[in-house]
PDB file of C-alpha atoms in Angstrom:
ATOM      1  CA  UNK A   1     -10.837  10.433 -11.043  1.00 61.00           C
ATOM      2  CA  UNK A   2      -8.536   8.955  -8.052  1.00 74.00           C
ATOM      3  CA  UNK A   3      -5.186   8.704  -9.538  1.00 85.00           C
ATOM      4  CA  UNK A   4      -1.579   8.958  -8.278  1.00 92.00           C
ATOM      5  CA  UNK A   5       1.019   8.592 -10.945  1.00 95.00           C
ATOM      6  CA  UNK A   6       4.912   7.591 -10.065  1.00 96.00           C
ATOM      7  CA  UNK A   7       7.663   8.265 -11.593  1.00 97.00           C
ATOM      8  CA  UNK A   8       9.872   6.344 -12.732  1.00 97.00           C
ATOM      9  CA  UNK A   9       9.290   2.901 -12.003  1.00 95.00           C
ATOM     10  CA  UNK A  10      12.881   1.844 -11.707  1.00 97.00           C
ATOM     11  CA  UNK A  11      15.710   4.193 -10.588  1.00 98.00           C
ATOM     12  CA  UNK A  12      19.604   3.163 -10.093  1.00 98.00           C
ATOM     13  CA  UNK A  13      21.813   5.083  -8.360  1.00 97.00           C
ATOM     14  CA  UNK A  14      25.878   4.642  -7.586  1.00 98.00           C
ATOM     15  CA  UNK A  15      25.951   4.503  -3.565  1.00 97.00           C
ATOM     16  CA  UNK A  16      26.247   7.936  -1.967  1.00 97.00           C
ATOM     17  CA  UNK A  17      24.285   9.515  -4.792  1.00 97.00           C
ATOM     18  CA  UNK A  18      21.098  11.003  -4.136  1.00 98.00           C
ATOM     19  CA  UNK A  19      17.800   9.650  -5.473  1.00 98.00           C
ATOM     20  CA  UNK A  20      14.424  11.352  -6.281  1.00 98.00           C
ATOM     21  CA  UNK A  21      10.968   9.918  -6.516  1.00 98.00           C
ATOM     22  CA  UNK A  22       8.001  11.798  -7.934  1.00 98.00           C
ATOM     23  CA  UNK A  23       3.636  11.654  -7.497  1.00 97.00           C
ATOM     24  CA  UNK A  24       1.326  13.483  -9.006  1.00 96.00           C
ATOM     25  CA  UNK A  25      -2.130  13.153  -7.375  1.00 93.00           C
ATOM     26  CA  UNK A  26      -5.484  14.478  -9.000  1.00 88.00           C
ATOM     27  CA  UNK A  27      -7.846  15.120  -6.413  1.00 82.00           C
ATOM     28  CA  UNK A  28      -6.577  19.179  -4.959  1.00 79.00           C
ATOM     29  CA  UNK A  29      -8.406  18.332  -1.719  1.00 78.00           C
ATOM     30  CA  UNK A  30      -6.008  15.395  -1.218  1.00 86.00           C
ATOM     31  CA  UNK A  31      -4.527  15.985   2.810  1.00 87.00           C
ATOM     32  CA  UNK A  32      -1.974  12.765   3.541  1.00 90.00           C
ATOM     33  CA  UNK A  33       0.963  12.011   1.202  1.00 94.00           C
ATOM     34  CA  UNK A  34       3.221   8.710   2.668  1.00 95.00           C
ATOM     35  CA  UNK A  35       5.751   6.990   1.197  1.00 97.00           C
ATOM     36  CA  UNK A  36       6.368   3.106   2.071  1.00 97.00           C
ATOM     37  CA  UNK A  37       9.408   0.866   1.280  1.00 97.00           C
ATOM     38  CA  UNK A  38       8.992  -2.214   0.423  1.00 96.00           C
ATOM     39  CA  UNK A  39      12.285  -4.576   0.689  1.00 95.00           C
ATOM     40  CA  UNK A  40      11.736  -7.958  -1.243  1.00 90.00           C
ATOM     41  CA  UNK A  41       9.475 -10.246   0.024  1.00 87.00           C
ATOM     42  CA  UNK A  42       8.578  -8.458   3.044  1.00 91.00           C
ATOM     43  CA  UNK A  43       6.285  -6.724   3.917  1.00 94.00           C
ATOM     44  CA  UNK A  44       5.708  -2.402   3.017  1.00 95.00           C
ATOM     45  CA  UNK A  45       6.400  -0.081   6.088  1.00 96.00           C
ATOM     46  CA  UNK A  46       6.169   3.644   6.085  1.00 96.00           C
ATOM     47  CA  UNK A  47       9.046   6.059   6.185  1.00 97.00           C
ATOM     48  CA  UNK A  48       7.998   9.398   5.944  1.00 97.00           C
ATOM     49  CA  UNK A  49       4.549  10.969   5.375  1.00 95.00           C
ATOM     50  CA  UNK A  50       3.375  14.627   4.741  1.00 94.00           C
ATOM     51  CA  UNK A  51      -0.216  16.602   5.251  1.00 90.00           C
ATOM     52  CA  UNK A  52      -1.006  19.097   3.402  1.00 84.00           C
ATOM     53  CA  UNK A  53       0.050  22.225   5.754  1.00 83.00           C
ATOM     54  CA  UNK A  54       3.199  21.631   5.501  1.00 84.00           C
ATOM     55  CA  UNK A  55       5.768  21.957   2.344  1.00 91.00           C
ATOM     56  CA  UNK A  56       8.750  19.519   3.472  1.00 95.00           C
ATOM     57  CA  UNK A  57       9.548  17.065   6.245  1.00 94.00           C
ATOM     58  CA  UNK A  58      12.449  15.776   6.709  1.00 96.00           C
ATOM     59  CA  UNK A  59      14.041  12.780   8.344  1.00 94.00           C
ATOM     60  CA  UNK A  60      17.956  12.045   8.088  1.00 96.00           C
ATOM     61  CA  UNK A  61      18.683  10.876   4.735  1.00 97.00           C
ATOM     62  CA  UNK A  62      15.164  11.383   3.894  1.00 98.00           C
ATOM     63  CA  UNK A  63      12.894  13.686   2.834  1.00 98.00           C
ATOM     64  CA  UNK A  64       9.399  14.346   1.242  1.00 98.00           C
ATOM     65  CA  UNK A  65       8.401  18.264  -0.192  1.00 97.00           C
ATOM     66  CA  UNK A  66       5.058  18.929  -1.704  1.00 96.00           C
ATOM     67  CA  UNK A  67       3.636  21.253  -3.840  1.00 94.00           C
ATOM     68  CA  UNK A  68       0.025  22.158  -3.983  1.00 91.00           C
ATOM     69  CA  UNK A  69      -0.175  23.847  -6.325  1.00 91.00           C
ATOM     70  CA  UNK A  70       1.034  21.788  -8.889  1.00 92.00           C
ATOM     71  CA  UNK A  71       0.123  18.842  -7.018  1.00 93.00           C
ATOM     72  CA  UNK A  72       3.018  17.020  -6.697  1.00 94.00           C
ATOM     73  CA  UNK A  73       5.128  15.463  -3.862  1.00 97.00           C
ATOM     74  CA  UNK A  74       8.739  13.925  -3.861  1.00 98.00           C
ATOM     75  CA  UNK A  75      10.764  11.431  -2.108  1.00 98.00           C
ATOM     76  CA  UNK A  76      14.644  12.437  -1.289  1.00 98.00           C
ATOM     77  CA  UNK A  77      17.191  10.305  -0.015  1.00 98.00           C
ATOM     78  CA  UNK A  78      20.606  11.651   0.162  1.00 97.00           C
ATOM     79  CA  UNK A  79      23.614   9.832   0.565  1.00 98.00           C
ATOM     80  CA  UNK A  80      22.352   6.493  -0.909  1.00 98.00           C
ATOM     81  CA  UNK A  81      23.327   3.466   0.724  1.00 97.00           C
ATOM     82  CA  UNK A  82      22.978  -0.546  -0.465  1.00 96.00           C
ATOM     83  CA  UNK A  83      20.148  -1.087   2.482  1.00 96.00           C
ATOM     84  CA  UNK A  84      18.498   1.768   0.228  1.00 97.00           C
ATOM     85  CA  UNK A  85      17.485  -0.891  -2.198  1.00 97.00           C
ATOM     86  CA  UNK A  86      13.937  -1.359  -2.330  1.00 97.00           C
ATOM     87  CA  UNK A  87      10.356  -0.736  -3.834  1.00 97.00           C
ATOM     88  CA  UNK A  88       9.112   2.529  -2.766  1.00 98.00           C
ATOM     89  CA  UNK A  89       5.637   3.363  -3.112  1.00 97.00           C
ATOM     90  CA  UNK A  90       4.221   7.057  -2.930  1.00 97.00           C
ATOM     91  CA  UNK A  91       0.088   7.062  -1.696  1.00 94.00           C
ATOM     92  CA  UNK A  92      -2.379   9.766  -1.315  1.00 92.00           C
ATOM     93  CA  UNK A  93      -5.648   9.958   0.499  1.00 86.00           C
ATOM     94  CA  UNK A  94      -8.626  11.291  -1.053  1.00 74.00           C
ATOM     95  CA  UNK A  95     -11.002  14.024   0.301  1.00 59.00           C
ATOM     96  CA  UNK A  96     -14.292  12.278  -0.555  1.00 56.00           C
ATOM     97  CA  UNK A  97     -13.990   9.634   1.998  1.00 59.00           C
ATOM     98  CA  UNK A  98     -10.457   9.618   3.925  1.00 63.00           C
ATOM     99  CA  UNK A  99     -10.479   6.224   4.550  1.00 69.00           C
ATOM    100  CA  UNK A 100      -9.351   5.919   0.735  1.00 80.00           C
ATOM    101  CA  UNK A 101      -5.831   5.251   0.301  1.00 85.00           C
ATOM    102  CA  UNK A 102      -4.173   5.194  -3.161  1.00 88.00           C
ATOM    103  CA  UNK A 103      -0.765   3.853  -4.011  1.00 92.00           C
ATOM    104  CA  UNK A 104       1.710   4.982  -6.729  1.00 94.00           C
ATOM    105  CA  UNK A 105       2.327   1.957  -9.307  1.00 94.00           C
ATOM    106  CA  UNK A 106       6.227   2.357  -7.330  1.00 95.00           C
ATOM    107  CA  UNK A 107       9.908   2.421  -7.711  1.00 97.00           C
ATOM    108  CA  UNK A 108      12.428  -0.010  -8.114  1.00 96.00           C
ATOM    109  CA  UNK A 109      15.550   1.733  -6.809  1.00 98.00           C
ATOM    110  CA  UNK A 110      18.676   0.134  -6.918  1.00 98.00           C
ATOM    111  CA  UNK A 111      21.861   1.236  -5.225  1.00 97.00           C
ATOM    112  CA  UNK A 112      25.092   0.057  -6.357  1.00 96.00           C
ATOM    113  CA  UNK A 113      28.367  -0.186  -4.017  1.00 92.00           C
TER     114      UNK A 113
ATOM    115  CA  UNK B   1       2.772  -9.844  20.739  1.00 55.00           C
ATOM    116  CA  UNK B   2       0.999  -7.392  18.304  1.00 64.00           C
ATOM    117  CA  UNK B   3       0.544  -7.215  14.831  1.00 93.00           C
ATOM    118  CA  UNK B   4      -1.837  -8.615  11.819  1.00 96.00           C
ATOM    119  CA  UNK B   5      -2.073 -11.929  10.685  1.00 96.00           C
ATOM    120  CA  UNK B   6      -2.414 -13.067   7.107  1.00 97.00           C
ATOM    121  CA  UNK B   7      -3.117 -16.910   6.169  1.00 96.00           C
ATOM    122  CA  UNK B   8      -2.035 -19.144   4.725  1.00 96.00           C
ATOM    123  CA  UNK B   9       1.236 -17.492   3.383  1.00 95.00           C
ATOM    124  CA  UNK B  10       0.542 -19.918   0.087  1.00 95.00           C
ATOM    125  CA  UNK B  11      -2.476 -20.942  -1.904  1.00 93.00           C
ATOM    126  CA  UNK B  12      -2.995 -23.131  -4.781  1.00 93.00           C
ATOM    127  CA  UNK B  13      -6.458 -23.408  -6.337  1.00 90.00           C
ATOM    128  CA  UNK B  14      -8.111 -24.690  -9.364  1.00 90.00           C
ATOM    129  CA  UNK B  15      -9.904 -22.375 -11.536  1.00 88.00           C
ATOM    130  CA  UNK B  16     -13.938 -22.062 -10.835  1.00 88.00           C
ATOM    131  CA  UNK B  17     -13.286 -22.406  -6.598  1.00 91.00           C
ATOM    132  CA  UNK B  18     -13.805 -19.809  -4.513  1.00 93.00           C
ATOM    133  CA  UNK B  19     -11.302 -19.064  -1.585  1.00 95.00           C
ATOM    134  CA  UNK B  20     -10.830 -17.172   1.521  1.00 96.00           C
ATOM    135  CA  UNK B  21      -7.760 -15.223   2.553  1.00 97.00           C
ATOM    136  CA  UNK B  22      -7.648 -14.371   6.414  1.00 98.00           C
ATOM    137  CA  UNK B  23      -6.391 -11.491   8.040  1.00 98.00           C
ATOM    138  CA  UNK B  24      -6.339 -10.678  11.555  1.00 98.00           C
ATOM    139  CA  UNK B  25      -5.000  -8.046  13.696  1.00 97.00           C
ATOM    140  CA  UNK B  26      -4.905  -7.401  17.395  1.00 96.00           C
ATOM    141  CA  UNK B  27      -3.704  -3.542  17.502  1.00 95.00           C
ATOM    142  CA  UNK B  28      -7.392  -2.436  17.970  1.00 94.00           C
ATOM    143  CA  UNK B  29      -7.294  -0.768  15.000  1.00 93.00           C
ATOM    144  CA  UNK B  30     -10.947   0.377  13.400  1.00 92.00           C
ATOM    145  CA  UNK B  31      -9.623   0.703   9.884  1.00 92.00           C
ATOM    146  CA  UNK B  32      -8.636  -2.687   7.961  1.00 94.00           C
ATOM    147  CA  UNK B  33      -7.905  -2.556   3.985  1.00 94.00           C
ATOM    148  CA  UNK B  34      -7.413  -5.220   1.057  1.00 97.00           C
ATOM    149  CA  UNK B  35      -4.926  -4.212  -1.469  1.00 96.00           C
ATOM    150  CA  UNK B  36      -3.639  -6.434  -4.406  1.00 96.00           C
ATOM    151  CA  UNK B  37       0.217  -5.867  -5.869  1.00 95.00           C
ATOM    152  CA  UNK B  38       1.075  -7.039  -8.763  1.00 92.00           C
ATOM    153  CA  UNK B  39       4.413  -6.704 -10.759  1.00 83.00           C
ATOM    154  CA  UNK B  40       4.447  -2.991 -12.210  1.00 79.00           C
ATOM    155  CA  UNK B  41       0.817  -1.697 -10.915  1.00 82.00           C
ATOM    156  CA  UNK B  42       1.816  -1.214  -7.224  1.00 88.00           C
ATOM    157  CA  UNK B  43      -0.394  -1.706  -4.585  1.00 93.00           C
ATOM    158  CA  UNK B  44      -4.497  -1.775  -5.653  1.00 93.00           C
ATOM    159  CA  UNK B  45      -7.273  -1.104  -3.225  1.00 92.00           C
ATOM    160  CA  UNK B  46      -9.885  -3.915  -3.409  1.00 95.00           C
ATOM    161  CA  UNK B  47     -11.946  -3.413  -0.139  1.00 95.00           C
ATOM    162  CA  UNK B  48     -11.621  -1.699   2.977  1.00 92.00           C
ATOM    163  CA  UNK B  49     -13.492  -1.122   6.191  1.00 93.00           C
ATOM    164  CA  UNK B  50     -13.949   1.810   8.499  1.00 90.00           C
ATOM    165  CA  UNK B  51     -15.691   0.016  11.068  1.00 91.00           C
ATOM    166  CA  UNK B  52     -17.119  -3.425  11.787  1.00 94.00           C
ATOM    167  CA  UNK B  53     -20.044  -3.714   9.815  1.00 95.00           C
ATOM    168  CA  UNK B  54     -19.221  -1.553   7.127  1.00 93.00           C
ATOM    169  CA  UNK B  55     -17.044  -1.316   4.293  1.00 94.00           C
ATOM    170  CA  UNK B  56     -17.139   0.262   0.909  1.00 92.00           C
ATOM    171  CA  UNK B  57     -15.707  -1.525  -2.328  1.00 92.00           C
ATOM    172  CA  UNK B  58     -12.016  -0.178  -3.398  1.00 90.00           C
ATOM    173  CA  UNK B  59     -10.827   0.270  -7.165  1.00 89.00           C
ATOM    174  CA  UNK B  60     -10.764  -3.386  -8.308  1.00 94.00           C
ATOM    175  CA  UNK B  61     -13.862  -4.972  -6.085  1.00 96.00           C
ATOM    176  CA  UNK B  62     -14.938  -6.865  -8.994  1.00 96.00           C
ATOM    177  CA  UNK B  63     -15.225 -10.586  -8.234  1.00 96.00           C
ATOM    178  CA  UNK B  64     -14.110 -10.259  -4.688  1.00 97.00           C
ATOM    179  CA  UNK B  65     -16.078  -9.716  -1.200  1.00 97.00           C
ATOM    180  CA  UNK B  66     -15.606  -9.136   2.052  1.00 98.00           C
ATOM    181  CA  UNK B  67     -17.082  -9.164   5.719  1.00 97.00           C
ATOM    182  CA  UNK B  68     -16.210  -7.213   8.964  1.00 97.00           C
ATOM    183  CA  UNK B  69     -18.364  -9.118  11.517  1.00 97.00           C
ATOM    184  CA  UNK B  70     -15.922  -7.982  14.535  1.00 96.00           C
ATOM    185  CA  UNK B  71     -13.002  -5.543  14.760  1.00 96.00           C
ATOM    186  CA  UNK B  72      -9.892  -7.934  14.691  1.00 97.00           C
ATOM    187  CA  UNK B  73     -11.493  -9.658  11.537  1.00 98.00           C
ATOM    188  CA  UNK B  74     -11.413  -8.975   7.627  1.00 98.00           C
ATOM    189  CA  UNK B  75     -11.709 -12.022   5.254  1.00 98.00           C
ATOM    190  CA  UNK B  76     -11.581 -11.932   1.486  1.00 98.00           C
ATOM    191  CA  UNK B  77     -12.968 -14.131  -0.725  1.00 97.00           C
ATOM    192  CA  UNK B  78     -11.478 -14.455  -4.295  1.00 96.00           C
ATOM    193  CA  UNK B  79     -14.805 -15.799  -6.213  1.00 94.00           C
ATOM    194  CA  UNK B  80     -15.151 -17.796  -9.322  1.00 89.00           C
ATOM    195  CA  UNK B  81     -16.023 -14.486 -10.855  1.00 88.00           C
ATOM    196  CA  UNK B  82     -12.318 -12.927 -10.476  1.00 89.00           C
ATOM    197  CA  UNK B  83     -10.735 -13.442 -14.133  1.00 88.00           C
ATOM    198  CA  UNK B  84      -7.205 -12.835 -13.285  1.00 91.00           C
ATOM    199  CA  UNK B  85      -6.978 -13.747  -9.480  1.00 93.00           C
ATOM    200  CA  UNK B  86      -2.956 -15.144  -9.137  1.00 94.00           C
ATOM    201  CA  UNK B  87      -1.896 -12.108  -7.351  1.00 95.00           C
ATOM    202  CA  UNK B  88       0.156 -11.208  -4.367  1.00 96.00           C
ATOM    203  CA  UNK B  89      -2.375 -10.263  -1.539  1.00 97.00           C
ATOM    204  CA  UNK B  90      -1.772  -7.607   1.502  1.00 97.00           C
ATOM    205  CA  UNK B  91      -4.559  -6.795   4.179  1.00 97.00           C
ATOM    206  CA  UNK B  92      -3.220  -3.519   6.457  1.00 95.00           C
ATOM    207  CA  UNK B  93      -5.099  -1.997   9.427  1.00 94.00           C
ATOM    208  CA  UNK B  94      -5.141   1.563  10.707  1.00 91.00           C
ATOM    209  CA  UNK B  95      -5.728   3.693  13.692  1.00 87.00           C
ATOM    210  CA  UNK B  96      -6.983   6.620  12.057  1.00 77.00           C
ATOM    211  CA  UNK B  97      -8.150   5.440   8.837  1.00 72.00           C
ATOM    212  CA  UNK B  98      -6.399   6.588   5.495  1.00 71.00           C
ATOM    213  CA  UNK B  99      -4.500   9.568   7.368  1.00 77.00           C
ATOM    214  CA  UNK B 100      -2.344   7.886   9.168  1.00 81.00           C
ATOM    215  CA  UNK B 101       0.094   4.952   9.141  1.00 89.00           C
ATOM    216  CA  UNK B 102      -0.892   1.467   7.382  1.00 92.00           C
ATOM    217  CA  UNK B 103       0.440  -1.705   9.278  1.00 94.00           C
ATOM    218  CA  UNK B 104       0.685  -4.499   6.485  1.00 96.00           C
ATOM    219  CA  UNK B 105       0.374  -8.357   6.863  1.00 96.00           C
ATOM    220  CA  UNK B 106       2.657 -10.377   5.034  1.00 95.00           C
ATOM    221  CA  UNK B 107       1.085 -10.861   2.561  1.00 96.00           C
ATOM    222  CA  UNK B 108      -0.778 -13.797   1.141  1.00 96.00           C
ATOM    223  CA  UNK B 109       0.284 -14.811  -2.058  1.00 95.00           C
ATOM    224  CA  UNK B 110      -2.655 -17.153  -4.376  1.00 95.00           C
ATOM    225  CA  UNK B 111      -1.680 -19.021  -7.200  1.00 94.00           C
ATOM    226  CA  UNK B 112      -5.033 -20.668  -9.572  1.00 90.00           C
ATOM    227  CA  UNK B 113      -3.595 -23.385 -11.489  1.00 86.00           C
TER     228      UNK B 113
END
Protein backbone atom coordinates (compact mmCIF):
# COMPACT_ATOMS: atom_id res chain seq x y z
CA UNK A 1 0.00 0.00 0.00
CA UNK A 2 0.87 3.94 0.35
CA UNK A 3 3.46 4.06 2.95
CA UNK A 4 6.47 6.29 3.75
CA UNK A 5 8.43 5.22 6.76
CA UNK A 6 10.93 7.81 8.75
CA UNK A 7 13.59 7.26 10.48
CA UNK A 8 14.26 7.99 13.46
CA UNK A 9 11.73 9.91 15.07
CA UNK A 10 13.97 11.94 17.29
CA UNK A 11 17.61 12.83 16.41
CA UNK A 12 20.11 15.11 18.65
CA UNK A 13 22.97 16.48 17.41
CA UNK A 14 25.94 18.79 19.17
CA UNK A 15 25.79 22.16 16.98
CA UNK A 16 28.01 22.04 13.91
CA UNK A 17 27.47 18.31 13.55
CA UNK A 18 25.77 17.02 10.68
CA UNK A 19 22.36 15.33 10.80
CA UNK A 20 20.69 12.68 8.54
CA UNK A 21 17.06 11.87 8.01
CA UNK A 22 15.85 8.79 6.17
CA UNK A 23 12.24 7.62 3.96
CA UNK A 24 11.52 4.73 2.52
CA UNK A 25 8.49 4.95 0.17
CA UNK A 26 6.64 1.81 -1.36
CA UNK A 27 5.04 2.78 -4.39
CA UNK A 28 8.42 2.61 -7.34
CA UNK A 29 6.34 4.97 -9.50
CA UNK A 30 6.51 7.57 -6.70
CA UNK A 31 7.91 11.13 -8.72
CA UNK A 32 8.03 14.10 -5.78
CA UNK A 33 10.02 13.59 -2.55
CA UNK A 34 9.82 17.09 -0.12
CA UNK A 35 10.88 17.58 3.07
CA UNK A 36 9.04 20.26 5.45
CA UNK A 37 10.17 21.72 8.83
CA UNK A 38 8.04 22.24 11.19
CA UNK A 39 9.27 24.72 14.17
CA UNK A 40 6.88 24.45 17.28
CA UNK A 41 3.66 25.69 17.01
CA UNK A 42 3.91 27.03 13.66
CA UNK A 43 3.07 26.13 10.92
CA UNK A 44 5.20 23.25 8.28
CA UNK A 45 7.04 24.97 5.28
CA UNK A 46 9.06 23.22 2.68
CA UNK A 47 12.81 23.27 2.37
CA UNK A 48 13.96 21.20 -0.22
CA UNK A 49 12.14 18.78 -2.57
CA UNK A 50 13.39 16.20 -5.20
CA UNK A 51 11.66 14.42 -8.50
CA UNK A 52 12.57 11.51 -9.48
CA UNK A 53 15.20 12.42 -12.43
CA UNK A 54 17.39 13.62 -10.40
CA UNK A 55 19.75 11.83 -7.59
CA UNK A 56 20.66 14.93 -5.21
CA UNK A 57 19.75 18.58 -4.79
CA UNK A 58 21.30 20.59 -2.83
CA UNK A 59 20.75 23.85 -1.02
CA UNK A 60 23.46 25.40 1.47
CA UNK A 61 23.46 23.44 4.52
CA UNK A 62 20.96 21.25 3.01
CA UNK A 63 20.54 18.52 1.01
CA UNK A 64 18.18 15.66 -0.16
CA UNK A 65 19.75 12.37 -2.42
CA UNK A 66 17.51 9.62 -3.57
CA UNK A 67 17.82 6.32 -4.56
CA UNK A 68 15.46 4.48 -6.79
CA UNK A 69 16.39 1.74 -6.66
CA UNK A 70 16.22 1.01 -3.24
CA UNK A 71 13.67 3.52 -2.78
CA UNK A 72 14.90 5.65 -0.38
CA UNK A 73 15.58 9.43 0.02
CA UNK A 74 17.57 11.44 2.75
CA UNK A 75 17.66 14.72 4.36
CA UNK A 76 21.34 16.35 5.04
CA UNK A 77 22.08 19.28 6.93
CA UNK A 78 25.62 20.06 7.54
CA UNK A 79 26.94 22.30 9.94
CA UNK A 80 23.99 22.13 12.43
CA UNK A 81 22.92 25.17 13.97
CA UNK A 82 20.30 25.87 17.17
CA UNK A 83 17.60 27.48 14.50
CA UNK A 84 18.05 23.77 13.12
CA UNK A 85 15.73 22.60 15.81
CA UNK A 86 12.61 21.41 14.53
CA UNK A 87 10.15 18.60 13.30
CA UNK A 88 11.06 17.56 9.91
CA UNK A 89 8.77 15.64 7.92
CA UNK A 90 9.82 13.62 4.68
CA UNK A 91 6.47 13.12 2.02
CA UNK A 92 6.08 11.33 -1.17
CA UNK A 93 3.51 11.53 -3.88
CA UNK A 94 1.96 8.58 -5.28
CA UNK A 95 1.63 7.60 -9.01
CA UNK A 96 -2.03 6.49 -8.90
CA UNK A 97 -3.44 9.86 -8.46
CA UNK A 98 -0.67 12.73 -7.89
CA UNK A 99 -2.73 14.75 -6.00
CA UNK A 100 -1.88 12.18 -3.06
CA UNK A 101 0.57 13.41 -0.71
CA UNK A 102 1.98 11.21 2.10
CA UNK A 103 3.95 12.36 5.09
CA UNK A 104 6.70 10.53 7.07
CA UNK A 105 5.48 10.00 10.86
CA UNK A 106 8.79 12.86 11.30
CA UNK A 107 11.80 13.86 13.21
CA UNK A 108 12.39 15.54 16.25
CA UNK A 109 15.89 16.96 15.80
CA UNK A 110 17.46 18.72 18.41
CA UNK A 111 20.61 20.77 18.20
CA UNK A 112 22.55 21.55 21.16
CA UNK A 113 24.96 24.77 21.51
CA UNK B 1 -2.16 39.99 1.66
CA UNK B 2 -2.05 36.26 0.59
CA UNK B 3 -2.20 33.17 2.26
CA UNK B 4 -4.84 30.47 3.81
CA UNK B 5 -6.97 30.94 6.56
CA UNK B 6 -7.80 28.40 9.22
CA UNK B 7 -10.62 29.10 12.00
CA UNK B 8 -11.03 29.31 14.84
CA UNK B 9 -7.37 28.67 16.04
CA UNK B 10 -9.26 26.81 19.24
CA UNK B 11 -12.23 24.54 19.65
CA UNK B 12 -13.86 22.98 22.52
CA UNK B 13 -16.75 20.57 21.97
CA UNK B 14 -18.74 18.07 23.79
CA UNK B 15 -18.74 14.61 22.65
CA UNK B 16 -21.81 13.57 20.14
CA UNK B 17 -21.63 17.42 18.24
CA UNK B 18 -20.58 17.78 15.06
CA UNK B 19 -18.22 20.75 14.05
CA UNK B 20 -16.82 22.61 11.22
CA UNK B 21 -13.23 23.70 10.77
CA UNK B 22 -12.76 26.51 8.03
CA UNK B 23 -10.09 27.01 5.76
CA UNK B 24 -9.68 29.54 3.22
CA UNK B 25 -7.11 30.60 0.86
CA UNK B 26 -6.77 33.37 -1.66
CA UNK B 27 -3.51 32.17 -3.73
CA UNK B 28 -5.84 30.71 -6.48
CA UNK B 29 -4.67 27.57 -5.84
CA UNK B 30 -6.87 24.42 -7.40
CA UNK B 31 -5.50 21.89 -4.97
CA UNK B 32 -6.66 22.19 -1.14
CA UNK B 33 -5.86 19.15 1.41
CA UNK B 34 -6.95 18.13 5.11
CA UNK B 35 -4.27 16.52 7.06
CA UNK B 36 -4.46 15.59 10.84
CA UNK B 37 -0.98 15.54 13.12
CA UNK B 38 -0.89 14.01 15.98
CA UNK B 39 2.06 13.45 18.47
CA UNK B 40 4.34 10.62 16.84
CA UNK B 41 2.15 9.77 13.52
CA UNK B 42 3.12 12.94 11.54
CA UNK B 43 0.96 14.51 9.31
CA UNK B 44 -2.34 12.17 8.04
CA UNK B 45 -4.25 12.84 4.89
CA UNK B 46 -8.02 13.00 5.64
CA UNK B 47 -9.48 14.70 2.45
CA UNK B 48 -8.30 16.59 -0.33
CA UNK B 49 -9.57 18.28 -3.45
CA UNK B 50 -8.27 18.69 -6.95
CA UNK B 51 -10.82 20.95 -8.05
CA UNK B 52 -14.04 22.56 -6.84
CA UNK B 53 -16.49 20.01 -6.89
CA UNK B 54 -14.46 17.15 -6.40
CA UNK B 55 -12.48 15.52 -3.90
CA UNK B 56 -11.50 12.02 -3.05
CA UNK B 57 -11.31 10.69 0.68
CA UNK B 58 -7.51 10.56 2.14
CA UNK B 59 -6.16 7.72 4.56
CA UNK B 60 -8.25 8.44 7.70
CA UNK B 61 -11.75 9.84 6.02
CA UNK B 62 -13.64 7.91 8.45
CA UNK B 63 -16.11 10.09 10.37
CA UNK B 64 -15.14 13.25 8.63
CA UNK B 65 -16.51 15.14 5.33
CA UNK B 66 -15.89 17.71 3.30
CA UNK B 67 -17.22 20.18 0.51
CA UNK B 68 -15.46 22.28 -2.25
CA UNK B 69 -18.41 24.43 -3.47
CA UNK B 70 -15.87 27.28 -4.81
CA UNK B 71 -12.08 27.44 -5.20
CA UNK B 72 -11.01 29.58 -2.09
CA UNK B 73 -13.21 27.19 0.12
CA UNK B 74 -12.61 23.72 1.95
CA UNK B 75 -14.58 23.04 5.22
CA UNK B 76 -14.30 19.96 7.38
CA UNK B 77 -16.65 18.64 9.47
CA UNK B 78 -15.53 16.41 12.45
CA UNK B 79 -18.94 14.23 12.88
CA UNK B 80 -20.30 12.46 15.85
CA UNK B 81 -18.99 9.41 14.11
CA UNK B 82 -15.09 10.37 14.59
CA UNK B 83 -14.01 8.19 17.79
CA UNK B 84 -10.84 9.89 18.55
CA UNK B 85 -11.32 13.49 17.08
CA UNK B 86 -8.93 15.86 19.71
CA UNK B 87 -6.34 16.35 17.15
CA UNK B 88 -4.25 19.13 15.80
CA UNK B 89 -5.82 20.10 12.35
CA UNK B 90 -3.85 21.62 9.10
CA UNK B 91 -5.70 22.43 5.71
CA UNK B 92 -2.75 23.31 2.84
CA UNK B 93 -3.45 24.37 -0.78
CA UNK B 94 -1.41 23.81 -3.91
CA UNK B 95 -0.71 25.08 -7.33
CA UNK B 96 0.07 21.98 -8.94
CA UNK B 97 -1.46 19.45 -6.84
CA UNK B 98 0.74 16.85 -4.86
CA UNK B 99 3.97 17.74 -7.04
CA UNK B 100 4.64 20.74 -5.93
CA UNK B 101 4.86 22.92 -2.81
CA UNK B 102 2.05 22.68 0.07
CA UNK B 103 1.18 26.14 1.72
CA UNK B 104 -0.19 25.19 5.31
CA UNK B 105 -2.75 27.11 7.53
CA UNK B 106 -2.06 27.35 11.01
CA UNK B 107 -3.53 24.98 12.01
CA UNK B 108 -6.72 24.45 13.92
CA UNK B 109 -6.36 22.68 16.94
CA UNK B 110 -10.04 20.76 18.45
CA UNK B 111 -10.28 19.64 21.79
CA UNK B 112 -13.87 17.22 22.67
CA UNK B 113 -14.27 17.39 26.27
Amino acid sequence: GENVEQHPSTLSVQEGDSAVIKCTYSDSASNYFPWYKQELGKRPQLIIDIRSNVGEKKDQRIAVTLNKTAKHFSLHITETQPEDSAVYFCAATYSSNTGKLIFGQGTTLQVKP
Amino acid sequence: DGGITQSPKYLFRKEGQNVTLSCEQNLNHDAMYWYRQDPGQGLRLIYYSQIVNDFQKGDIAEGYSVSREKKESFPLTVTSAQKNPTAFYLCASSSTGGTGELFFGEGSRLTVL
